[in-house]
Amino acid sequence: MMIILDNEHVLVNESDHAAVREVLDSLDLSGTGSAVAEYEDDLAFWFGVDHAIACSSGTAALHLALLALDVAVADEVIIPATAPVMTAMPVLAVGATPVFVDVATSTSFALDHGDLATKITPQTRAIIAVPMWGYPADGPDLVDVCKGWGIPIIEDAAQAHGTMVAEHYVGTRATVGCFSTHNRKLLSTGEGGFCLTADPAIAQRLRELRNVGKRPGEGFGAVFGLNYKLPSLSAALGRSQLARLGTRVADRRATLRSVTEHVAGMAGLEPFPIRSDGLPNGYSTLFRSSTGTARPIAERLGAAGVASDPLRYGYKALYQVPALARHAPATRCANAERLIETVVTIPCHEGVGPQHLGRIAAALRG
């Protein structure tokens, strides 16, 4: 059946049109236009950080972060086995080896510190944390542990705009926080991304890297770099949408609560646990099957026109993906595999209304 309800819900209003038209009329359209700098200033202010660096995608943001931290061939990067493929590909792009770590439990995306400790080696150059579907995952304890080891954290917050842990926005506690502004995200520029950091030296490196190695007062190629700039038109749209992000997150959270209350208990679905000091952003509503694999439930939802991301995108442990299979750990990540097997997502965007909740309920009843 044709999908009638998925997680993609782009909201564009007249303010967005006006912002894009203003830049279009200025003819200052490149990634070095003033609209980009203004967008970055607004991002830094909204998230409460010192530096925001806009770029062409969330994957580019991760690639830039790894390059800025000098991750290279023969280095290792820790990644949770529950992360999406997009998290791992930049690690391969810099020639490093992804090392997959289990999650703490089958109901958490937080890294298992015991498994993590066994996989740290002298070659470990970075640890990537990933709060999937905007659900708060790793807490301040991971930051403390990594400081003790002297290993930087990259937070892949591609889906987590506005998610909070311990009264801080996800993506602001790491050495570098990386975000996507793809069409599906709460802050959307169609394609795009940005990095957040408190470190001025890393911020400068990120800016040089995304602009073909150009330094102030020097030409391109002063250092290594790539063309990962965000166009001014996209920046103008992002800046306009950012002004409504707080409201959008609040609306999403309200819909998440509504979907959770409506669905909990149906077909053996239980709400996915939310850590006590965390607050999801409403990117999607997570449930877990208490009776076994969630695939039949997701298939029933799909047949009713309601998309569930794990089924739609073939969600699996990263080391089960063909391009990454040669990096599989000696011992499988049992918690991660169980989480992936039992998790279901249901959309909770602003377009989800009573008629959709009725369709979801009917599908779950069978």
PDB file of N, CA and C in Angstrom, residues 139-188:
ATOM      1  N   GLY A 139      24.980   9.745  28.766  1.00  0.00           N
ATOM      2  CA  GLY A 139      24.910  10.810  29.750  1.00  0.00           C
ATOM      3  C   GLY A 139      26.268  11.422  30.050  1.00  0.00           C
ATOM      4  N   PRO A 140      26.328  12.260  31.081  1.00  0.00           N
ATOM      5  CA  PRO A 140      27.594  12.910  31.452  1.00  0.00           C
ATOM      6  C   PRO A 140      28.695  11.917  31.799  1.00  0.00           C
ATOM      7  N   ASP A 141      28.323  10.697  32.198  1.00  0.00           N
ATOM      8  CA  ASP A 141      29.339   9.707  32.557  1.00  0.00           C
ATOM      9  C   ASP A 141      30.239   9.360  31.373  1.00  0.00           C
ATOM     10  N   LEU A 142      29.696   9.344  30.160  1.00  0.00           N
ATOM     11  CA  LEU A 142      30.535   9.067  28.992  1.00  0.00           C
ATOM     12  C   LEU A 142      31.541  10.188  28.779  1.00  0.00           C
ATOM     13  N   VAL A 143      31.095  11.424  28.955  1.00  0.00           N
ATOM     14  CA  VAL A 143      32.006  12.567  28.821  1.00  0.00           C
ATOM     15  C   VAL A 143      33.148  12.445  29.833  1.00  0.00           C
ATOM     16  N   ASP A 144      32.813  12.094  31.072  1.00  0.00           N
ATOM     17  CA  ASP A 144      33.838  11.971  32.112  1.00  0.00           C
ATOM     18  C   ASP A 144      34.825  10.852  31.802  1.00  0.00           C
ATOM     19  N   VAL A 145      34.297   9.696  31.357  1.00  0.00           N
ATOM     20  CA  VAL A 145      35.156   8.562  31.030  1.00  0.00           C
ATOM     21  C   VAL A 145      36.115   8.917  29.893  1.00  0.00           C
ATOM     22  N   CYS A 146      35.600   9.574  28.874  1.00  0.00           N
ATOM     23  CA  CYS A 146      36.438   9.917  27.723  1.00  0.00           C
ATOM     24  C   CYS A 146      37.486  10.964  28.079  1.00  0.00           C
ATOM     25  N   LYS A 147      37.144  11.877  28.957  1.00  0.00           N
ATOM     26  CA  LYS A 147      38.140  12.849  29.426  1.00  0.00           C
ATOM     27  C   LYS A 147      39.269  12.128  30.142  1.00  0.00           C
ATOM     28  N   GLY A 148      38.913  11.123  30.944  1.00  0.00           N
ATOM     29  CA  GLY A 148      39.927  10.346  31.647  1.00  0.00           C
ATOM     30  C   GLY A 148      40.858   9.630  30.697  1.00  0.00           C
ATOM     31  N   TRP A 149      40.311   9.147  29.599  1.00  0.00           N
ATOM     32  CA  TRP A 149      41.121   8.458  28.590  1.00  0.00           C
ATOM     33  C   TRP A 149      41.836   9.429  27.649  1.00  0.00           C
ATOM     34  N   GLY A 150      41.405  10.672  27.647  1.00  0.00           N
ATOM     35  CA  GLY A 150      41.970  11.629  26.710  1.00  0.00           C
ATOM     36  C   GLY A 150      41.539  11.389  25.288  1.00  0.00           C
ATOM     37  N   ILE A 151      40.320  10.845  25.121  1.00  0.00           N
ATOM     38  CA  ILE A 151      39.794  10.537  23.778  1.00  0.00           C
ATOM     39  C   ILE A 151      38.621  11.469  23.475  1.00  0.00           C
ATOM     40  N   PRO A 152      38.644  12.169  22.355  1.00  0.00           N
ATOM     41  CA  PRO A 152      37.541  13.076  22.029  1.00  0.00           C
ATOM     42  C   PRO A 152      36.253  12.327  21.685  1.00  0.00           C
ATOM     43  N   ILE A 153      35.121  12.982  21.965  1.00  0.00           N
ATOM     44  CA  ILE A 153      33.804  12.442  21.621  1.00  0.00           C
ATOM     45  C   ILE A 153      33.236  13.227  20.452  1.00  0.00           C
ATOM     46  N   ILE A 154      32.706  12.503  19.489  1.00  0.00           N
ATOM     47  CA  ILE A 154      31.882  13.098  18.436  1.00  0.00           C
ATOM     48  C   ILE A 154      30.452  12.624  18.688  1.00  0.00           C
ATOM     49  N   GLU A 155      29.533  13.541  18.767  1.00  0.00           N
ATOM     50  CA  GLU A 155      28.135  13.159  18.962  1.00  0.00           C
ATOM     51  C   GLU A 155      27.395  13.307  17.638  1.00  0.00           C
ATOM     52  N   ASP A 156      26.939  12.182  17.100  1.00  0.00           N
ATOM     53  CA  ASP A 156      26.168  12.199  15.861  1.00  0.00           C
ATOM     54  C   ASP A 156      24.711  12.454  16.237  1.00  0.00           C
ATOM     55  N   ALA A 157      24.354  13.723  16.282  1.00  0.00           N
ATOM     56  CA  ALA A 157      23.012  14.145  16.699  1.00  0.00           C
ATOM     57  C   ALA A 157      22.151  14.465  15.490  1.00  0.00           C
ATOM     58  N   ALA A 158      22.339  13.725  14.392  1.00  0.00           N
ATOM     59  CA  ALA A 158      21.640  14.004  13.133  1.00  0.00           C
ATOM     60  C   ALA A 158      20.135  14.071  13.299  1.00  0.00           C
ATOM     61  N   GLN A 159      19.590  13.251  14.220  1.00  0.00           N
ATOM     62  CA  GLN A 159      18.138  13.185  14.413  1.00  0.00           C
ATOM     63  C   GLN A 159      17.698  13.866  15.714  1.00  0.00           C
ATOM     64  N   ALA A 160      18.618  14.535  16.389  1.00  0.00           N
ATOM     65  CA  ALA A 160      18.359  14.909  17.788  1.00  0.00           C
ATOM     66  C   ALA A 160      18.351  16.406  18.061  1.00  0.00           C
ATOM     67  N   HIS A 161      17.893  17.225  17.125  1.00  0.00           N
ATOM     68  CA  HIS A 161      17.797  18.665  17.356  1.00  0.00           C
ATOM     69  C   HIS A 161      16.841  18.932  18.526  1.00  0.00           C
ATOM     70  N   GLY A 162      17.356  19.468  19.610  1.00  0.00           N
ATOM     71  CA  GLY A 162      16.510  19.799  20.756  1.00  0.00           C
ATOM     72  C   GLY A 162      16.410  18.715  21.809  1.00  0.00           C
ATOM     73  N   THR A 163      16.924  17.518  21.535  1.00  0.00           N
ATOM     74  CA  THR A 163      16.967  16.464  22.550  1.00  0.00           C
ATOM     75  C   THR A 163      17.864  16.914  23.693  1.00  0.00           C
ATOM     76  N   MET A 164      17.473  16.572  24.927  1.00  0.00           N
ATOM     77  CA  MET A 164      18.237  17.031  26.082  1.00  0.00           C
ATOM     78  C   MET A 164      18.640  15.864  26.981  1.00  0.00           C
ATOM     79  N   VAL A 165      19.816  15.993  27.588  1.00  0.00           N
ATOM     80  CA  VAL A 165      20.294  15.082  28.622  1.00  0.00           C
ATOM     81  C   VAL A 165      20.949  15.922  29.715  1.00  0.00           C
ATOM     82  N   ALA A 166      20.496  15.717  30.945  1.00  0.00           N
ATOM     83  CA  ALA A 166      21.061  16.438  32.092  1.00  0.00           C
ATOM     84  C   ALA A 166      21.076  17.944  31.845  1.00  0.00           C
ATOM     85  N   GLU A 167      19.959  18.459  31.305  1.00  0.00           N
ATOM     86  CA  GLU A 167      19.728  19.899  31.083  1.00  0.00           C
ATOM     87  C   GLU A 167      20.670  20.512  30.041  1.00  0.00           C
ATOM     88  N   HIS A 168      21.259  19.673  29.203  1.00  0.00           N
ATOM     89  CA  HIS A 168      22.073  20.164  28.099  1.00  0.00           C
ATOM     90  C   HIS A 168      21.531  19.595  26.790  1.00  0.00           C
ATOM     91  N   TYR A 169      21.610  20.406  25.733  1.00  0.00           N
ATOM     92  CA  TYR A 169      21.226  19.896  24.422  1.00  0.00           C
ATOM     93  C   TYR A 169      22.225  18.843  23.971  1.00  0.00           C
ATOM     94  N   VAL A 170      21.704  17.746  23.451  1.00  0.00           N
ATOM     95  CA  VAL A 170      22.553  16.737  22.830  1.00  0.00           C
ATOM     96  C   VAL A 170      23.326  17.399  21.693  1.00  0.00           C
ATOM     97  N   GLY A 171      24.597  17.070  21.594  1.00  0.00           N
ATOM     98  CA  GLY A 171      25.451  17.670  20.578  1.00  0.00           C
ATOM     99  C   GLY A 171      26.272  18.836  21.077  1.00  0.00           C
ATOM    100  N   THR A 172      26.026  19.263  22.332  1.00  0.00           N
ATOM    101  CA  THR A 172      26.779  20.400  22.880  1.00  0.00           C
ATOM    102  C   THR A 172      27.793  19.966  23.928  1.00  0.00           C
ATOM    103  N   ARG A 173      27.767  18.706  24.331  1.00  0.00           N
ATOM    104  CA  ARG A 173      28.689  18.240  25.387  1.00  0.00           C
ATOM    105  C   ARG A 173      29.919  17.577  24.800  1.00  0.00           C
ATOM    106  N   ALA A 174      29.873  17.268  23.523  1.00  0.00           N
ATOM    107  CA  ALA A 174      30.954  16.533  22.871  1.00  0.00           C
ATOM    108  C   ALA A 174      32.061  17.474  22.415  1.00  0.00           C
ATOM    109  N   THR A 175      33.184  16.897  22.016  1.00  0.00           N
ATOM    110  CA  THR A 175      34.246  17.681  21.398  1.00  0.00           C
ATOM    111  C   THR A 175      33.712  18.338  20.132  1.00  0.00           C
ATOM    112  N   VAL A 176      32.961  17.555  19.345  1.00  0.00           N
ATOM    113  CA  VAL A 176      32.243  18.080  18.179  1.00  0.00           C
ATOM    114  C   VAL A 176      30.865  17.418  18.137  1.00  0.00           C
ATOM    115  N   GLY A 177      29.824  18.221  18.013  1.00  0.00           N
ATOM    116  CA  GLY A 177      28.478  17.712  17.792  1.00  0.00           C
ATOM    117  C   GLY A 177      28.124  17.870  16.328  1.00  0.00           C
ATOM    118  N   CYS A 178      27.581  16.814  15.725  1.00  0.00           N
ATOM    119  CA  CYS A 178      27.289  16.831  14.287  1.00  0.00           C
ATOM    120  C   CYS A 178      25.798  16.642  14.047  1.00  0.00           C
ATOM    121  N   PHE A 179      25.232  17.464  13.183  1.00  0.00           N
ATOM    122  CA  PHE A 179      23.799  17.452  12.908  1.00  0.00           C
ATOM    123  C   PHE A 179      23.549  17.388  11.405  1.00  0.00           C
ATOM    124  N   SER A 180      22.388  16.853  11.062  1.00  0.00           N
ATOM    125  CA  SER A 180      21.894  16.866   9.687  1.00  0.00           C
ATOM    126  C   SER A 180      20.704  17.808   9.600  1.00  0.00           C
ATOM    127  N   THR A 181      20.552  18.462   8.459  1.00  0.00           N
ATOM    128  CA  THR A 181      19.338  19.248   8.197  1.00  0.00           C
ATOM    129  C   THR A 181      18.666  18.742   6.918  1.00  0.00           C
ATOM    130  N   HIS A 182      18.715  17.430   6.751  1.00  0.00           N
ATOM    131  CA  HIS A 182      18.037  16.760   5.649  1.00  0.00           C
ATOM    132  C   HIS A 182      16.529  16.992   5.739  1.00  0.00           C
ATOM    133  N   ASN A 183      15.844  16.701   4.667  1.00  0.00           N
ATOM    134  CA  ASN A 183      14.400  16.934   4.563  1.00  0.00           C
ATOM    135  C   ASN A 183      13.598  16.360   5.725  1.00  0.00           C
ATOM    136  N   ARG A 184      14.058  15.241   6.299  1.00  0.00           N
ATOM    137  CA  ARG A 184      13.308  14.556   7.342  1.00  0.00           C
ATOM    138  C   ARG A 184      13.512  15.162   8.727  1.00  0.00           C
ATOM    139  N   LYS A 185      14.452  16.072   8.866  1.00  0.00           N
ATOM    140  CA  LYS A 185      14.824  16.551  10.191  1.00  0.00           C
ATOM    141  C   LYS A 185      13.920  17.693  10.669  1.00  0.00           C
ATOM    142  N   LEU A 186      13.926  17.928  11.988  1.00  0.00           N
ATOM    143  CA  LEU A 186      13.091  18.988  12.551  1.00  0.00           C
ATOM    144  C   LEU A 186      13.550  20.370  12.096  1.00  0.00           C
ATOM    145  N   LEU A 187      14.825  20.499  11.788  1.00  0.00           N
ATOM    146  CA  LEU A 187      15.380  21.699  11.160  1.00  0.00           C
ATOM    147  C   LEU A 187      15.830  21.282   9.769  1.00  0.00           C
ATOM    148  N   SER A 188      15.123  21.737   8.743  1.00  0.00           N
ATOM    149  CA  SER A 188      15.339  21.201   7.405  1.00  0.00           C
ATOM    150  C   SER A 188      15.788  22.275   6.425  1.00  0.00           C
TER     151      SER A 188
END
